[in-house]
C-alpha cells in the first residue's frame, strides 16, 4: 500500500484529526463521553493507521520503540504517583482532596492526572502489541528470503 | 433491526471458513455492538468497543492472519459435543437472566443503592459532570489503578512471549554455528 497516492493523501489528512480527536476525548473526558482509555486507543489507532499506509519502518522512526516501551510503564507510574502525591500531602492513597486547597479542584486535578496515566499506558500497550505482531511477520519473511 | 443484523453476522461468522472474512465480520460485529451501546446511552463503552473491537483488534488479527494460512482447516469430526455444551451453557445463562430485574426497572437494587448517591453527590464532590469518569477515576480509583496495571501486565506478557522465542532462535543459531 506504500505507493497508493490516494491512501497516502487521505491518511495524511486524517491522522492529525484522529490525534486531535484523541486529545479532545482525553481532555474533555470530564465533561463529555470518553476518558483516558478511549483516548489512548484512538491515539494508538492513528499511529497504527500511519503504519498501515506508510510502512512500519517509517512509523518506527516517528514513534520509536524505546518511547513506546517507556510509555507502557510510565502511565502506571503516573497513576500510582498521583496516589503517592496524595500520601505525601497528608491524605490517603489516591485521595485527591488534598491535591489542592479547594477540595473540588483537587478532585479535578487528581482525575486529570489519573486519566493521563491511563491513556499513556493504554496507547503504549496497544502500539507495542501492534509493533510486535507486525514486526514478527516482517522479520521472518526477511529470514526466509 | 440491529440485533437481527448481529445475529446474521454471527451465523455467517460461524459458517465461514475464510479467516479473512471472519476477521472482517468480527470488526462488523464490534461496530454493530458499538451502535447498540450508543442506543443504550453508554457512549463511553461504545467508544471503547468501536476503537478496540472494530479498530485495533481487527488490525491485530489481520497481522496475525499474515503469519498463518487464510483458510481454516476442516475439523476432524463433527463438533456435536462442543455444540451441545455451548448451547447448554447459553441456555443456563438465559435462564439466569430471568432472575434479573426488568430492564430499566426504577425499583431494582442498582437504581436504589449507590446510583442515586453517585448521581446526586458527583457534582459538588468532584465538579466533574461526566459521572462515568468521576466514578472510574475518583470513587473507584483503586479499581482503575488495578485495571491500568492489568493492561500494563498484558503488554509485558506479550513482550515476554514474542521476544523469548526470537532470542531462543538466535541462541539456537549460535549453538548450531559453534557445533559446526
Short mmCIF file of N, CA, C and O in Angstrom, two decimals, chain B residues 34-122:
data_model
loop_
_atom_site.label_atom_id
_atom_site.label_comp_id
_atom_site.label_asym_id
_atom_site.label_seq_id
_atom_site.Cartn_x
_atom_site.Cartn_y
_atom_site.Cartn_z
N UNK B 34 -21.14 -1.58 19.07
CA UNK B 34 -20.95 -0.19 19.48
C UNK B 34 -22.22 0.61 19.23
O UNK B 34 -22.62 1.44 20.06
N UNK B 35 -22.90 0.35 18.10
CA UNK B 35 -24.14 1.06 17.80
C UNK B 35 -25.20 0.74 18.83
O UNK B 35 -25.93 1.63 19.29
N UNK B 36 -25.28 -0.55 19.22
CA UNK B 36 -26.25 -0.95 20.25
C UNK B 36 -25.97 -0.19 21.54
O UNK B 36 -26.88 0.32 22.21
N UNK B 37 -24.66 -0.07 21.89
CA UNK B 37 -24.30 0.60 23.14
C UNK B 37 -24.63 2.08 23.08
O UNK B 37 -25.03 2.67 24.09
N UNK B 38 -24.49 2.70 21.89
CA UNK B 38 -24.91 4.09 21.74
C UNK B 38 -26.41 4.20 21.97
O UNK B 38 -26.90 5.10 22.67
N UNK B 39 -27.15 3.23 21.41
CA UNK B 39 -28.60 3.24 21.59
C UNK B 39 -28.97 3.09 23.06
O UNK B 39 -30.00 3.59 23.50
N UNK B 40 -28.11 2.41 23.83
CA UNK B 40 -28.36 2.24 25.27
C UNK B 40 -27.81 3.41 26.08
O UNK B 40 -27.79 3.35 27.30
N UNK B 41 -27.31 4.47 25.39
CA UNK B 41 -26.76 5.65 26.07
C UNK B 41 -25.47 5.37 26.83
O UNK B 41 -25.14 6.09 27.75
N UNK B 42 -24.77 4.30 26.47
CA UNK B 42 -23.49 4.02 27.11
C UNK B 42 -22.38 4.43 26.14
O UNK B 42 -21.69 3.60 25.57
N UNK B 43 -22.25 5.76 25.93
CA UNK B 43 -21.35 6.24 24.88
C UNK B 43 -19.90 5.91 25.19
O UNK B 43 -19.12 5.61 24.29
N UNK B 44 -19.54 5.96 26.48
CA UNK B 44 -18.15 5.67 26.85
C UNK B 44 -17.77 4.26 26.42
O UNK B 44 -16.72 4.04 25.81
N UNK B 45 -18.65 3.30 26.74
CA UNK B 45 -18.37 1.92 26.38
C UNK B 45 -18.40 1.75 24.86
O UNK B 45 -17.60 1.01 24.28
N UNK B 46 -19.33 2.47 24.21
CA UNK B 46 -19.43 2.36 22.75
C UNK B 46 -18.14 2.82 22.09
O UNK B 46 -17.66 2.19 21.14
N UNK B 47 -17.56 3.91 22.61
CA UNK B 47 -16.30 4.40 22.03
C UNK B 47 -15.21 3.35 22.18
O UNK B 47 -14.44 3.09 21.25
N UNK B 48 -15.16 2.74 23.36
CA UNK B 48 -14.15 1.70 23.58
C UNK B 48 -14.37 0.54 22.62
O UNK B 48 -13.42 0.04 22.01
N UNK B 49 -15.63 0.13 22.49
CA UNK B 49 -15.94 -1.01 21.61
C UNK B 49 -15.55 -0.69 20.17
O UNK B 49 -14.94 -1.52 19.48
N UNK B 50 -15.88 0.52 19.71
CA UNK B 50 -15.56 0.87 18.33
C UNK B 50 -14.06 0.94 18.12
O UNK B 50 -13.53 0.44 17.12
N UNK B 51 -13.34 1.56 19.09
CA UNK B 51 -11.91 1.76 18.89
C UNK B 51 -11.13 0.45 19.08
O UNK B 51 -10.25 0.13 18.28
N UNK B 52 -11.47 -0.31 20.13
CA UNK B 52 -10.71 -1.53 20.41
C UNK B 52 -11.22 -2.68 19.55
O UNK B 52 -10.47 -3.36 18.86
N UNK B 53 -12.56 -2.90 19.60
CA UNK B 53 -13.10 -4.08 18.93
C UNK B 53 -13.02 -3.98 17.43
O UNK B 53 -12.51 -4.87 16.75
N UNK B 54 -13.55 -2.86 16.89
CA UNK B 54 -13.59 -2.74 15.44
C UNK B 54 -12.26 -2.25 14.88
O UNK B 54 -11.91 -2.56 13.75
N UNK B 55 -11.51 -1.48 15.67
CA UNK B 55 -10.29 -0.89 15.13
C UNK B 55 -9.06 -1.71 15.39
O UNK B 55 -8.61 -2.50 14.55
N UNK B 56 -8.51 -1.57 16.60
CA UNK B 56 -7.19 -2.11 16.87
C UNK B 56 -7.17 -3.63 16.80
O UNK B 56 -6.27 -4.22 16.21
N UNK B 57 -8.19 -4.29 17.38
CA UNK B 57 -8.08 -5.76 17.41
C UNK B 57 -8.27 -6.34 16.01
O UNK B 57 -7.68 -7.39 15.70
N UNK B 58 -9.06 -5.67 15.14
CA UNK B 58 -9.16 -6.15 13.76
C UNK B 58 -7.79 -6.08 13.09
O UNK B 58 -7.38 -7.02 12.40
N UNK B 59 -7.10 -4.97 13.31
CA UNK B 59 -5.76 -4.83 12.71
C UNK B 59 -4.82 -5.90 13.26
O UNK B 59 -4.06 -6.53 12.51
N UNK B 60 -4.90 -6.15 14.58
CA UNK B 60 -4.02 -7.16 15.18
C UNK B 60 -4.32 -8.55 14.61
O UNK B 60 -3.41 -9.32 14.31
N UNK B 61 -5.64 -8.85 14.45
CA UNK B 61 -5.99 -10.16 13.89
C UNK B 61 -5.53 -10.27 12.45
O UNK B 61 -5.07 -11.34 12.02
N UNK B 62 -5.64 -9.18 11.70
CA UNK B 62 -5.13 -9.21 10.32
C UNK B 62 -3.63 -9.45 10.33
O UNK B 62 -3.10 -10.20 9.50
N UNK B 63 -2.93 -8.80 11.30
CA UNK B 63 -1.50 -9.03 11.42
C UNK B 63 -1.19 -10.48 11.73
O UNK B 63 -0.25 -11.07 11.18
N UNK B 64 -2.02 -11.08 12.61
CA UNK B 64 -1.82 -12.49 12.94
C UNK B 64 -2.11 -13.36 11.73
O UNK B 64 -1.44 -14.37 11.48
N UNK B 65 -3.13 -12.96 10.95
CA UNK B 65 -3.52 -13.72 9.77
C UNK B 65 -2.38 -13.75 8.75
O UNK B 65 -2.18 -14.74 8.04
N UNK B 66 -1.63 -12.65 8.71
CA UNK B 66 -0.49 -12.54 7.82
C UNK B 66 0.54 -13.64 8.12
O UNK B 66 1.30 -14.04 7.25
N UNK B 67 0.53 -14.12 9.38
CA UNK B 67 1.53 -15.11 9.80
C UNK B 67 1.07 -16.54 9.57
O UNK B 67 1.84 -17.47 9.73
N UNK B 68 -0.23 -16.73 9.27
CA UNK B 68 -0.69 -18.11 9.11
C UNK B 68 -1.54 -18.20 7.83
O UNK B 68 -1.66 -17.24 7.09
N UNK B 69 -2.13 -19.37 7.62
CA UNK B 69 -2.92 -19.56 6.40
C UNK B 69 -4.25 -18.85 6.51
O UNK B 69 -4.78 -18.65 7.61
N UNK B 70 -4.84 -18.50 5.36
CA UNK B 70 -6.07 -17.72 5.35
C UNK B 70 -7.30 -18.60 5.34
O UNK B 70 -8.41 -18.11 5.34
N UNK B 71 -7.10 -19.92 5.31
CA UNK B 71 -8.25 -20.83 5.26
C UNK B 71 -8.25 -21.70 6.51
O UNK B 71 -7.22 -22.28 6.86
N UNK B 72 -9.39 -21.78 7.17
CA UNK B 72 -9.47 -22.61 8.37
C UNK B 72 -9.46 -24.08 7.97
O UNK B 72 -10.11 -24.47 7.00
N UNK B 73 -8.70 -24.91 8.73
CA UNK B 73 -8.64 -26.33 8.41
C UNK B 73 -9.99 -26.99 8.70
O UNK B 73 -10.72 -26.58 9.61
N UNK B 74 -10.32 -28.01 7.92
CA UNK B 74 -11.58 -28.74 8.15
C UNK B 74 -11.49 -29.48 9.48
O UNK B 74 -10.45 -30.09 9.78
N UNK B 75 -12.54 -29.44 10.30
CA UNK B 75 -12.47 -30.17 11.57
C UNK B 75 -12.42 -31.68 11.32
O UNK B 75 -12.96 -32.19 10.34
N UNK B 76 -11.75 -32.41 12.23
CA UNK B 76 -11.55 -33.84 12.05
C UNK B 76 -12.87 -34.59 12.19
O UNK B 76 -13.13 -35.54 11.47
N UNK B 77 -13.70 -34.19 13.16
CA UNK B 77 -15.01 -34.84 13.27
C UNK B 77 -16.09 -33.78 13.44
O UNK B 77 -15.80 -32.62 13.64
N UNK B 78 -17.33 -34.21 13.39
CA UNK B 78 -18.46 -33.28 13.56
C UNK B 78 -18.49 -32.78 15.00
O UNK B 78 -18.49 -33.57 15.94
N UNK B 79 -18.51 -31.47 15.21
CA UNK B 79 -18.37 -30.95 16.58
C UNK B 79 -19.69 -30.94 17.33
O UNK B 79 -20.11 -29.89 17.85
N UNK B 80 -20.35 -32.09 17.46
CA UNK B 80 -21.67 -32.10 18.12
C UNK B 80 -21.55 -31.88 19.62
O UNK B 80 -22.35 -31.14 20.21
N UNK B 81 -20.54 -32.52 20.27
CA UNK B 81 -20.42 -32.38 21.72
C UNK B 81 -20.14 -30.93 22.12
O UNK B 81 -20.84 -30.38 22.98
N UNK B 82 -19.11 -30.27 21.50
CA UNK B 82 -18.90 -28.85 21.86
C UNK B 82 -20.14 -28.01 21.61
O UNK B 82 -20.46 -27.11 22.39
N UNK B 83 -20.86 -28.30 20.50
CA UNK B 83 -22.06 -27.53 20.19
C UNK B 83 -23.09 -27.70 21.30
O UNK B 83 -23.70 -26.72 21.77
N UNK B 84 -23.25 -28.97 21.78
CA UNK B 84 -24.22 -29.22 22.84
C UNK B 84 -23.80 -28.50 24.11
O UNK B 84 -24.64 -27.88 24.80
N UNK B 85 -22.49 -28.52 24.45
CA UNK B 85 -22.02 -27.85 25.66
C UNK B 85 -22.27 -26.35 25.57
O UNK B 85 -22.78 -25.72 26.51
N UNK B 86 -21.95 -25.77 24.38
CA UNK B 86 -22.15 -24.33 24.21
C UNK B 86 -23.62 -23.97 24.31
O UNK B 86 -24.00 -23.00 24.98
N UNK B 87 -24.48 -24.77 23.65
CA UNK B 87 -25.91 -24.49 23.69
C UNK B 87 -26.44 -24.62 25.11
O UNK B 87 -27.25 -23.80 25.57
N UNK B 88 -25.96 -25.66 25.83
CA UNK B 88 -26.39 -25.85 27.22
C UNK B 88 -25.99 -24.67 28.09
O UNK B 88 -26.81 -24.15 28.85
N UNK B 89 -24.71 -24.23 27.95
CA UNK B 89 -24.26 -23.08 28.74
C UNK B 89 -25.10 -21.85 28.42
O UNK B 89 -25.51 -21.11 29.33
N UNK B 90 -25.36 -21.64 27.13
CA UNK B 90 -26.18 -20.50 26.73
C UNK B 90 -27.56 -20.57 27.35
O UNK B 90 -28.06 -19.56 27.87
N UNK B 91 -28.15 -21.77 27.35
CA UNK B 91 -29.49 -21.91 27.92
C UNK B 91 -29.48 -21.59 29.41
O UNK B 91 -30.36 -20.90 29.92
N UNK B 92 -28.42 -22.08 30.12
CA UNK B 92 -28.33 -21.79 31.56
C UNK B 92 -28.20 -20.29 31.80
O UNK B 92 -28.83 -19.73 32.70
N UNK B 93 -27.38 -19.63 30.95
CA UNK B 93 -27.19 -18.18 31.12
C UNK B 93 -28.51 -17.44 30.89
O UNK B 93 -28.86 -16.52 31.63
N UNK B 94 -29.24 -17.84 29.83
CA UNK B 94 -30.53 -17.20 29.56
C UNK B 94 -31.48 -17.42 30.73
O UNK B 94 -32.18 -16.51 31.18
N UNK B 95 -31.44 -18.66 31.29
CA UNK B 95 -32.28 -18.96 32.44
C UNK B 95 -31.89 -18.06 33.61
O UNK B 95 -32.76 -17.56 34.34
N UNK B 96 -30.57 -17.79 33.76
CA UNK B 96 -30.12 -16.90 34.83
C UNK B 96 -30.66 -15.49 34.67
O UNK B 96 -31.01 -14.84 35.66
N UNK B 97 -30.73 -15.00 33.42
CA UNK B 97 -31.21 -13.62 33.22
C UNK B 97 -32.68 -13.48 33.61
O UNK B 97 -33.13 -12.37 33.86
N UNK B 98 -33.43 -14.58 33.65
CA UNK B 98 -34.84 -14.48 34.03
C UNK B 98 -34.98 -13.97 35.46
O UNK B 98 -35.99 -13.36 35.81
N UNK B 99 -33.94 -14.23 36.31
CA UNK B 99 -34.00 -13.78 37.68
C UNK B 99 -33.61 -12.33 37.87
O UNK B 99 -33.78 -11.78 38.95
N UNK B 100 -33.05 -11.68 36.82
CA UNK B 100 -32.62 -10.29 36.94
C UNK B 100 -33.83 -9.36 36.93
O UNK B 100 -34.88 -9.71 36.38
N UNK B 101 -33.70 -8.17 37.55
CA UNK B 101 -34.79 -7.21 37.45
C UNK B 101 -34.99 -6.77 36.00
O UNK B 101 -34.06 -6.83 35.19
N UNK B 102 -36.19 -6.34 35.67
CA UNK B 102 -36.50 -5.94 34.30
C UNK B 102 -35.63 -4.77 33.88
O UNK B 102 -35.15 -3.99 34.71
N UNK B 103 -35.39 -4.67 32.54
CA UNK B 103 -34.52 -3.62 32.01
C UNK B 103 -35.07 -2.24 32.38
O UNK B 103 -36.25 -1.96 32.18
N UNK B 104 -34.19 -1.39 32.94
CA UNK B 104 -34.51 -0.03 33.38
C UNK B 104 -35.68 0.00 34.37
O UNK B 104 -36.48 0.92 34.36
N UNK B 105 -35.73 -1.01 35.25
CA UNK B 105 -36.72 -1.01 36.32
C UNK B 105 -36.26 -0.03 37.41
O UNK B 105 -35.18 -0.21 37.98
N UNK B 106 -37.03 1.02 37.71
CA UNK B 106 -36.54 2.02 38.69
C UNK B 106 -36.45 1.48 40.11
O UNK B 106 -35.78 2.07 40.94
N UNK B 107 -37.10 0.35 40.39
CA UNK B 107 -37.07 -0.19 41.75
C UNK B 107 -35.97 -1.23 41.95
O UNK B 107 -35.84 -1.77 43.05
N UNK B 108 -35.18 -1.52 40.89
CA UNK B 108 -34.17 -2.56 41.02
C UNK B 108 -33.05 -2.09 41.95
O UNK B 108 -32.84 -0.89 42.12
N UNK B 109 -32.32 -3.05 42.56
CA UNK B 109 -31.29 -2.67 43.53
C UNK B 109 -30.25 -1.69 43.00
O UNK B 109 -29.84 -0.78 43.72
N UNK B 110 -29.80 -1.85 41.72
CA UNK B 110 -28.77 -0.93 41.24
C UNK B 110 -29.29 0.50 41.17
O UNK B 110 -28.53 1.44 41.28
N UNK B 111 -30.59 0.67 40.93
CA UNK B 111 -31.13 2.04 40.83
C UNK B 111 -31.37 2.66 42.20
O UNK B 111 -31.45 3.88 42.33
N UNK B 112 -31.53 1.81 43.24
CA UNK B 112 -31.88 2.37 44.54
C UNK B 112 -30.71 2.37 45.51
O UNK B 112 -30.79 2.98 46.57
N UNK B 113 -29.59 1.70 45.16
CA UNK B 113 -28.50 1.56 46.12
C UNK B 113 -27.47 2.68 45.97
O UNK B 113 -27.65 3.77 46.50
N UNK B 114 -26.40 2.47 45.16
CA UNK B 114 -25.35 3.50 45.08
C UNK B 114 -25.61 4.50 43.97
O UNK B 114 -25.06 5.60 43.99
N UNK B 115 -26.41 4.14 42.98
CA UNK B 115 -26.53 5.02 41.82
C UNK B 115 -27.04 6.42 42.18
O UNK B 115 -26.44 7.41 41.76
N UNK B 116 -28.11 6.55 42.98
CA UNK B 116 -28.57 7.90 43.34
C UNK B 116 -27.50 8.67 44.10
O UNK B 116 -27.33 9.88 43.90
N UNK B 117 -26.75 7.96 44.95
CA UNK B 117 -25.68 8.59 45.72
C UNK B 117 -24.65 9.23 44.78
O UNK B 117 -24.29 10.38 44.91
N UNK B 118 -24.20 8.43 43.77
CA UNK B 118 -23.23 8.96 42.80
C UNK B 118 -23.83 10.13 42.05
O UNK B 118 -23.22 11.20 41.92
N UNK B 119 -25.07 9.94 41.53
CA UNK B 119 -25.64 10.97 40.65
C UNK B 119 -25.87 12.27 41.42
O UNK B 119 -25.70 13.35 40.87
N UNK B 120 -26.24 12.17 42.68
CA UNK B 120 -26.54 13.38 43.43
C UNK B 120 -25.28 14.07 43.92
O UNK B 120 -25.22 15.29 43.96
N UNK B 121 -24.28 13.27 44.33
CA UNK B 121 -23.14 13.87 45.01
C UNK B 121 -22.01 14.25 44.06
O UNK B 121 -21.11 14.99 44.44
N UNK B 122 -22.06 13.75 42.80
CA UNK B 122 -20.86 13.82 41.98
C UNK B 122 -20.46 15.26 41.67
O UNK B 122 -19.28 15.61 41.71
#
